[in-house]
């Protein structure tokens, strides 16, 4: 699986957009980009995933660069409840081994 | 729907004792997984199952055994607990939908081995 690099921590003001970067320069053609988050000590929660096109759902948007070597998760209007550790994961669609790194700890401040 | 549930929520074991963690899901998912999470680290896959009666090793399988006798249940066993197995254990499940493999996680079991 491709290795991912994320900043260890980020802050964001409440109501502003949170942009979380992920570098995956060794990604292969059949590998998807997944984002999960873990709030406090709860189980991780799926957010979004994509292959090469930008994706949007009710939680977030995923922007993948044209060369697919990096991506950005966007929370359009961050709230205090979005404070969590965000994990960027890259793996083939038919691979059951989800490799979580250390993630980015996002703190949303009032 | 209860989603994914885990039993127990907390447990303290002495070195050498054994125990079984139970994971149950009511979403009719084919796939189930066991992860461990050590302090300050991401999750690591222990074992997983792609269907009833089948199991496979993940990234860190040593010291653990699993069984999937029923589709809705996935058991994780520690035969002889060691302090290195102190961790939070998460169970997850997912559909098999081709490209879509979103995993749904349980609340976790916090295990301490003294």
mmCIF file of C-alpha atoms in Angstrom:
data_model
loop_
_atom_site.group_PDB
_atom_site.id
_atom_site.type_symbol
_atom_site.label_atom_id
_atom_site.label_comp_id
_atom_site.label_asym_id
_atom_site.label_seq_id
_atom_site.Cartn_x
_atom_site.Cartn_y
_atom_site.Cartn_z
ATOM 1 C CA UNK A 1 0.000 0.000 0.000
ATOM 2 C CA UNK A 2 1.084 3.583 -0.650
ATOM 3 C CA UNK A 3 2.409 5.447 2.363
ATOM 4 C CA UNK A 4 0.689 8.648 3.439
ATOM 5 C CA UNK A 5 2.066 11.749 5.143
ATOM 6 C CA UNK A 6 -0.119 14.062 7.202
ATOM 7 C CA UNK A 7 0.706 16.996 9.491
ATOM 8 C CA UNK A 8 0.466 15.889 13.121
ATOM 9 C CA UNK A 9 -1.841 18.712 14.163
ATOM 10 C CA UNK A 10 -3.880 21.641 12.861
ATOM 11 C CA UNK A 11 -6.147 24.291 14.301
ATOM 12 C CA UNK A 12 -9.226 25.794 12.721
ATOM 13 C CA UNK A 13 -11.630 28.523 13.798
ATOM 14 C CA UNK A 14 -15.235 27.504 14.302
ATOM 15 C CA UNK A 15 -17.333 28.268 11.230
ATOM 16 C CA UNK A 16 -14.347 28.398 8.915
ATOM 17 C CA UNK A 17 -13.321 25.754 6.400
ATOM 18 C CA UNK A 18 -10.853 23.154 7.611
ATOM 19 C CA UNK A 19 -8.455 21.956 4.919
ATOM 20 C CA UNK A 20 -6.553 18.811 5.856
ATOM 21 C CA UNK A 21 -3.732 17.808 3.499
ATOM 22 C CA UNK A 22 -2.417 14.342 2.764
ATOM 23 C CA UNK A 23 0.581 13.399 0.694
ATOM 24 C CA UNK A 24 0.595 10.011 -1.053
ATOM 25 C CA UNK A 25 3.266 10.415 -3.705
ATOM 26 C CA UNK A 26 3.729 6.655 -4.264
ATOM 27 C CA UNK A 27 0.050 5.900 -4.877
ATOM 28 C CA UNK A 28 -0.698 3.274 -7.511
ATOM 29 C CA UNK A 29 -3.325 3.441 -10.213
ATOM 30 C CA UNK A 30 -5.720 1.039 -8.475
ATOM 31 C CA UNK A 31 -5.482 2.627 -5.032
ATOM 32 C CA UNK A 32 -8.270 4.687 -3.530
ATOM 33 C CA UNK A 33 -7.897 7.508 -1.016
ATOM 34 C CA UNK A 34 -10.017 7.079 2.110
ATOM 35 C CA UNK A 35 -10.599 9.485 4.978
ATOM 36 C CA UNK A 36 -11.757 8.466 8.436
ATOM 37 C CA UNK A 37 -11.901 10.387 11.679
ATOM 38 C CA UNK A 38 -11.781 9.383 15.325
ATOM 39 C CA UNK A 39 -13.491 11.602 17.858
ATOM 40 C CA UNK A 40 -11.938 11.330 21.307
ATOM 41 C CA UNK A 41 -11.649 7.584 22.044
ATOM 42 C CA UNK A 42 -14.555 6.427 19.923
ATOM 43 C CA UNK A 43 -14.289 4.025 17.007
ATOM 44 C CA UNK A 44 -13.225 5.629 13.709
ATOM 45 C CA UNK A 45 -15.923 7.008 11.447
ATOM 46 C CA UNK A 46 -15.851 6.846 7.661
ATOM 47 C CA UNK A 47 -15.957 10.264 5.976
ATOM 48 C CA UNK A 48 -15.345 9.947 2.248
ATOM 49 C CA UNK A 49 -13.268 8.195 -0.397
ATOM 50 C CA UNK A 50 -12.224 8.731 -4.003
ATOM 51 C CA UNK A 51 -10.078 7.464 -6.851
ATOM 52 C CA UNK A 52 -9.216 10.432 -9.051
ATOM 53 C CA UNK A 53 -12.251 12.674 -9.278
ATOM 54 C CA UNK A 54 -13.204 15.170 -6.611
ATOM 55 C CA UNK A 55 -15.922 13.874 -4.328
ATOM 56 C CA UNK A 56 -18.453 15.551 -2.056
ATOM 57 C CA UNK A 57 -20.930 14.221 0.443
ATOM 58 C CA UNK A 58 -22.898 15.615 3.350
ATOM 59 C CA UNK A 59 -19.847 15.591 5.618
ATOM 60 C CA UNK A 60 -16.964 16.799 3.485
ATOM 61 C CA UNK A 61 -15.308 17.294 0.119
ATOM 62 C CA UNK A 62 -12.273 15.432 -1.156
ATOM 63 C CA UNK A 63 -9.980 17.136 -3.624
ATOM 64 C CA UNK A 64 -7.428 14.872 -5.335
ATOM 65 C CA UNK A 65 -4.691 16.453 -7.448
ATOM 66 C CA UNK A 66 -4.495 15.525 -11.102
ATOM 67 C CA UNK A 67 -1.320 13.477 -10.581
ATOM 68 C CA UNK A 68 -3.018 11.828 -7.542
ATOM 69 C CA UNK A 69 0.056 12.379 -5.391
ATOM 70 C CA UNK A 70 -1.792 14.414 -2.800
ATOM 71 C CA UNK A 71 -5.297 15.167 -1.610
ATOM 72 C CA UNK A 72 -7.141 17.569 0.671
ATOM 73 C CA UNK A 73 -10.117 16.875 2.874
ATOM 74 C CA UNK A 74 -12.308 19.937 3.274
ATOM 75 C CA UNK A 75 -14.798 20.425 6.101
ATOM 76 C CA UNK A 76 -16.658 23.470 4.763
ATOM 77 C CA UNK A 77 -17.925 24.917 8.044
ATOM 78 C CA UNK A 78 -16.055 23.365 10.940
ATOM 79 C CA UNK A 79 -17.820 23.040 14.287
ATOM 80 C CA UNK A 80 -16.480 22.153 17.726
ATOM 81 C CA UNK A 81 -17.817 18.622 17.166
ATOM 82 C CA UNK A 82 -15.370 18.208 14.277
ATOM 83 C CA UNK A 83 -12.441 18.186 16.709
ATOM 84 C CA UNK A 84 -10.914 14.755 16.083
ATOM 85 C CA UNK A 85 -7.991 12.835 14.630
ATOM 86 C CA UNK A 86 -8.336 12.566 10.843
ATOM 87 C CA UNK A 87 -6.778 9.636 9.020
ATOM 88 C CA UNK A 88 -5.871 9.565 5.347
ATOM 89 C CA UNK A 89 -5.562 5.993 4.044
ATOM 90 C CA UNK A 90 -4.559 4.731 0.629
ATOM 91 C CA UNK A 91 -5.253 1.164 -0.443
ATOM 92 C CA UNK A 92 -6.522 -0.905 -3.369
ATOM 93 C CA UNK A 93 -10.295 -1.277 -3.470
ATOM 94 C CA UNK A 94 -10.089 -5.053 -3.103
ATOM 95 C CA UNK A 95 -7.688 -5.041 -0.158
ATOM 96 C CA UNK A 96 -9.139 -5.609 3.305
ATOM 97 C CA UNK A 97 -6.075 -4.352 5.172
ATOM 98 C CA UNK A 98 -6.814 -0.761 6.179
ATOM 99 C CA UNK A 99 -3.536 0.834 7.363
ATOM 100 C CA UNK A 100 -4.130 3.743 9.751
ATOM 101 C CA UNK A 101 -1.174 6.052 10.356
ATOM 102 C CA UNK A 102 -0.924 8.615 13.136
ATOM 103 C CA UNK A 103 -3.327 11.015 11.399
ATOM 104 C CA UNK A 104 -3.843 14.749 11.894
ATOM 105 C CA UNK A 105 -5.275 16.012 15.154
ATOM 106 C CA UNK A 106 -7.682 18.806 14.183
ATOM 107 C CA UNK A 107 -8.727 21.191 16.931
ATOM 108 C CA UNK A 108 -11.629 23.496 16.152
ATOM 109 C CA UNK A 109 -11.536 26.571 18.356
ATOM 110 C CA UNK A 110 -14.387 28.945 19.246
ATOM 111 C CA UNK B 1 -30.100 -0.809 14.433
ATOM 112 C CA UNK B 2 -27.456 -1.177 17.137
ATOM 113 C CA UNK B 3 -24.717 -1.248 14.493
ATOM 114 C CA UNK B 4 -21.496 -2.783 15.805
ATOM 115 C CA UNK B 5 -21.395 -3.666 19.486
ATOM 116 C CA UNK B 6 -18.490 -4.951 21.567
ATOM 117 C CA UNK B 7 -18.448 -6.863 24.833
ATOM 118 C CA UNK B 8 -16.986 -6.101 27.357
ATOM 119 C CA UNK B 9 -16.194 -2.383 27.378
ATOM 120 C CA UNK B 10 -13.389 -2.690 29.921
ATOM 121 C CA UNK B 11 -11.319 -5.588 31.233
ATOM 122 C CA UNK B 12 -8.286 -6.068 33.424
ATOM 123 C CA UNK B 13 -6.335 -9.310 33.075
ATOM 124 C CA UNK B 14 -3.304 -10.733 34.788
ATOM 125 C CA UNK B 15 -0.415 -11.988 32.706
ATOM 126 C CA UNK B 16 -1.134 -15.486 31.462
ATOM 127 C CA UNK B 17 -4.915 -15.291 31.776
ATOM 128 C CA UNK B 18 -7.155 -15.836 28.786
ATOM 129 C CA UNK B 19 -10.234 -14.051 27.573
ATOM 130 C CA UNK B 20 -12.536 -13.634 24.596
ATOM 131 C CA UNK B 21 -13.803 -10.375 23.176
ATOM 132 C CA UNK B 22 -17.140 -10.494 21.392
ATOM 133 C CA UNK B 23 -18.114 -8.356 18.430
ATOM 134 C CA UNK B 24 -21.648 -8.370 17.035
ATOM 135 C CA UNK B 25 -23.162 -6.538 14.073
ATOM 136 C CA UNK B 26 -26.766 -6.347 12.923
ATOM 137 C CA UNK B 27 -26.173 -4.875 9.453
ATOM 138 C CA UNK B 28 -25.770 -8.227 7.653
ATOM 139 C CA UNK B 29 -22.208 -7.312 6.693
ATOM 140 C CA UNK B 30 -20.047 -9.984 5.110
ATOM 141 C CA UNK B 31 -16.711 -8.656 6.341
ATOM 142 C CA UNK B 32 -15.581 -8.193 9.941
ATOM 143 C CA UNK B 33 -12.297 -6.970 11.422
ATOM 144 C CA UNK B 34 -10.390 -6.704 14.689
ATOM 145 C CA UNK B 35 -7.964 -3.822 15.281
ATOM 146 C CA UNK B 36 -5.863 -2.698 18.196
ATOM 147 C CA UNK B 37 -4.914 0.871 19.007
ATOM 148 C CA UNK B 38 -2.017 1.683 21.293
ATOM 149 C CA UNK B 39 -1.710 5.144 22.916
ATOM 150 C CA UNK B 40 -0.950 7.902 20.413
ATOM 151 C CA UNK B 41 -0.955 5.545 17.463
ATOM 152 C CA UNK B 42 -3.267 4.609 14.647
ATOM 153 C CA UNK B 43 -5.193 1.370 14.432
ATOM 154 C CA UNK B 44 -3.485 -1.856 13.374
ATOM 155 C CA UNK B 45 -5.353 -4.795 11.879
ATOM 156 C CA UNK B 46 -5.108 -8.038 13.881
ATOM 157 C CA UNK B 47 -7.359 -10.461 11.997
ATOM 158 C CA UNK B 48 -10.276 -10.198 9.650
ATOM 159 C CA UNK B 49 -12.998 -12.364 8.135
ATOM 160 C CA UNK B 50 -14.595 -12.202 4.697
ATOM 161 C CA UNK B 51 -17.448 -14.507 5.605
ATOM 162 C CA UNK B 52 -18.851 -17.048 8.015
ATOM 163 C CA UNK B 53 -16.321 -19.756 8.772
ATOM 164 C CA UNK B 54 -13.359 -17.878 7.258
ATOM 165 C CA UNK B 55 -10.608 -15.845 8.899
ATOM 166 C CA UNK B 56 -7.312 -14.300 7.798
ATOM 167 C CA UNK B 57 -4.300 -12.658 9.411
ATOM 168 C CA UNK B 58 -3.764 -8.929 9.402
ATOM 169 C CA UNK B 59 -0.749 -6.827 10.276
ATOM 170 C CA UNK B 60 -0.284 -7.941 13.917
ATOM 171 C CA UNK B 61 -1.862 -11.404 14.406
ATOM 172 C CA UNK B 62 0.584 -12.971 16.888
ATOM 173 C CA UNK B 63 -0.885 -13.831 20.278
ATOM 174 C CA UNK B 64 -4.489 -13.692 19.064
ATOM 175 C CA UNK B 65 -6.983 -16.152 17.626
ATOM 176 C CA UNK B 66 -10.353 -15.469 16.045
ATOM 177 C CA UNK B 67 -13.485 -17.328 15.045
ATOM 178 C CA UNK B 68 -16.492 -16.463 12.891
ATOM 179 C CA UNK B 69 -19.040 -19.211 13.501
ATOM 180 C CA UNK B 70 -21.994 -16.950 12.766
ATOM 181 C CA UNK B 71 -22.170 -14.155 10.208
ATOM 182 C CA UNK B 72 -23.110 -11.567 12.807
ATOM 183 C CA UNK B 73 -20.418 -12.421 15.363
ATOM 184 C CA UNK B 74 -16.631 -12.210 15.348
ATOM 185 C CA UNK B 75 -14.693 -13.404 18.398
ATOM 186 C CA UNK B 76 -11.162 -12.362 19.366
ATOM 187 C CA UNK B 77 -9.318 -14.604 21.812
ATOM 188 C CA UNK B 78 -6.220 -14.084 23.885
ATOM 189 C CA UNK B 79 -4.965 -17.465 25.094
ATOM 190 C CA UNK B 80 -2.198 -16.192 27.383
ATOM 191 C CA UNK B 81 -2.366 -12.440 27.891
ATOM 192 C CA UNK B 82 0.836 -10.383 28.012
ATOM 193 C CA UNK B 83 1.379 -6.754 29.128
ATOM 194 C CA UNK B 84 2.201 -5.900 25.484
ATOM 195 C CA UNK B 85 -1.431 -6.660 24.654
ATOM 196 C CA UNK B 86 -2.642 -3.761 26.771
ATOM 197 C CA UNK B 87 -4.537 -1.712 24.229
ATOM 198 C CA UNK B 88 -7.915 -0.575 23.007
ATOM 199 C CA UNK B 89 -9.507 -3.129 20.702
ATOM 200 C CA UNK B 90 -11.905 -2.077 17.972
ATOM 201 C CA UNK B 91 -14.126 -4.287 15.903
ATOM 202 C CA UNK B 92 -15.450 -3.213 12.518
ATOM 203 C CA UNK B 93 -17.658 -4.594 9.773
ATOM 204 C CA UNK B 94 -18.320 -3.779 6.139
ATOM 205 C CA UNK B 95 -20.254 -4.846 3.069
ATOM 206 C CA UNK B 96 -18.608 -6.440 0.095
ATOM 207 C CA UNK B 97 -19.741 -4.082 -2.643
ATOM 208 C CA UNK B 98 -16.954 -4.176 -5.125
ATOM 209 C CA UNK B 99 -15.092 -0.912 -4.788
ATOM 210 C CA UNK B 100 -16.941 0.268 -1.706
ATOM 211 C CA UNK B 101 -15.398 -0.893 1.536
ATOM 212 C CA UNK B 102 -16.465 1.615 4.182
ATOM 213 C CA UNK B 103 -15.946 0.078 7.580
ATOM 214 C CA UNK B 104 -18.301 0.629 10.508
ATOM 215 C CA UNK B 105 -16.596 0.566 13.894
ATOM 216 C CA UNK B 106 -17.704 -0.457 17.347
ATOM 217 C CA UNK B 107 -17.079 1.606 20.508
ATOM 218 C CA UNK B 108 -13.980 -0.331 21.549
ATOM 219 C CA UNK B 109 -12.841 -2.536 24.436
ATOM 220 C CA UNK B 110 -10.170 -1.172 26.745
ATOM 221 C CA UNK B 111 -7.954 -4.040 27.918
ATOM 222 C CA UNK B 112 -5.260 -3.765 30.560
ATOM 223 C CA UNK B 113 -2.882 -6.650 31.232
ATOM 224 C CA UNK B 114 -0.920 -6.408 34.473
#
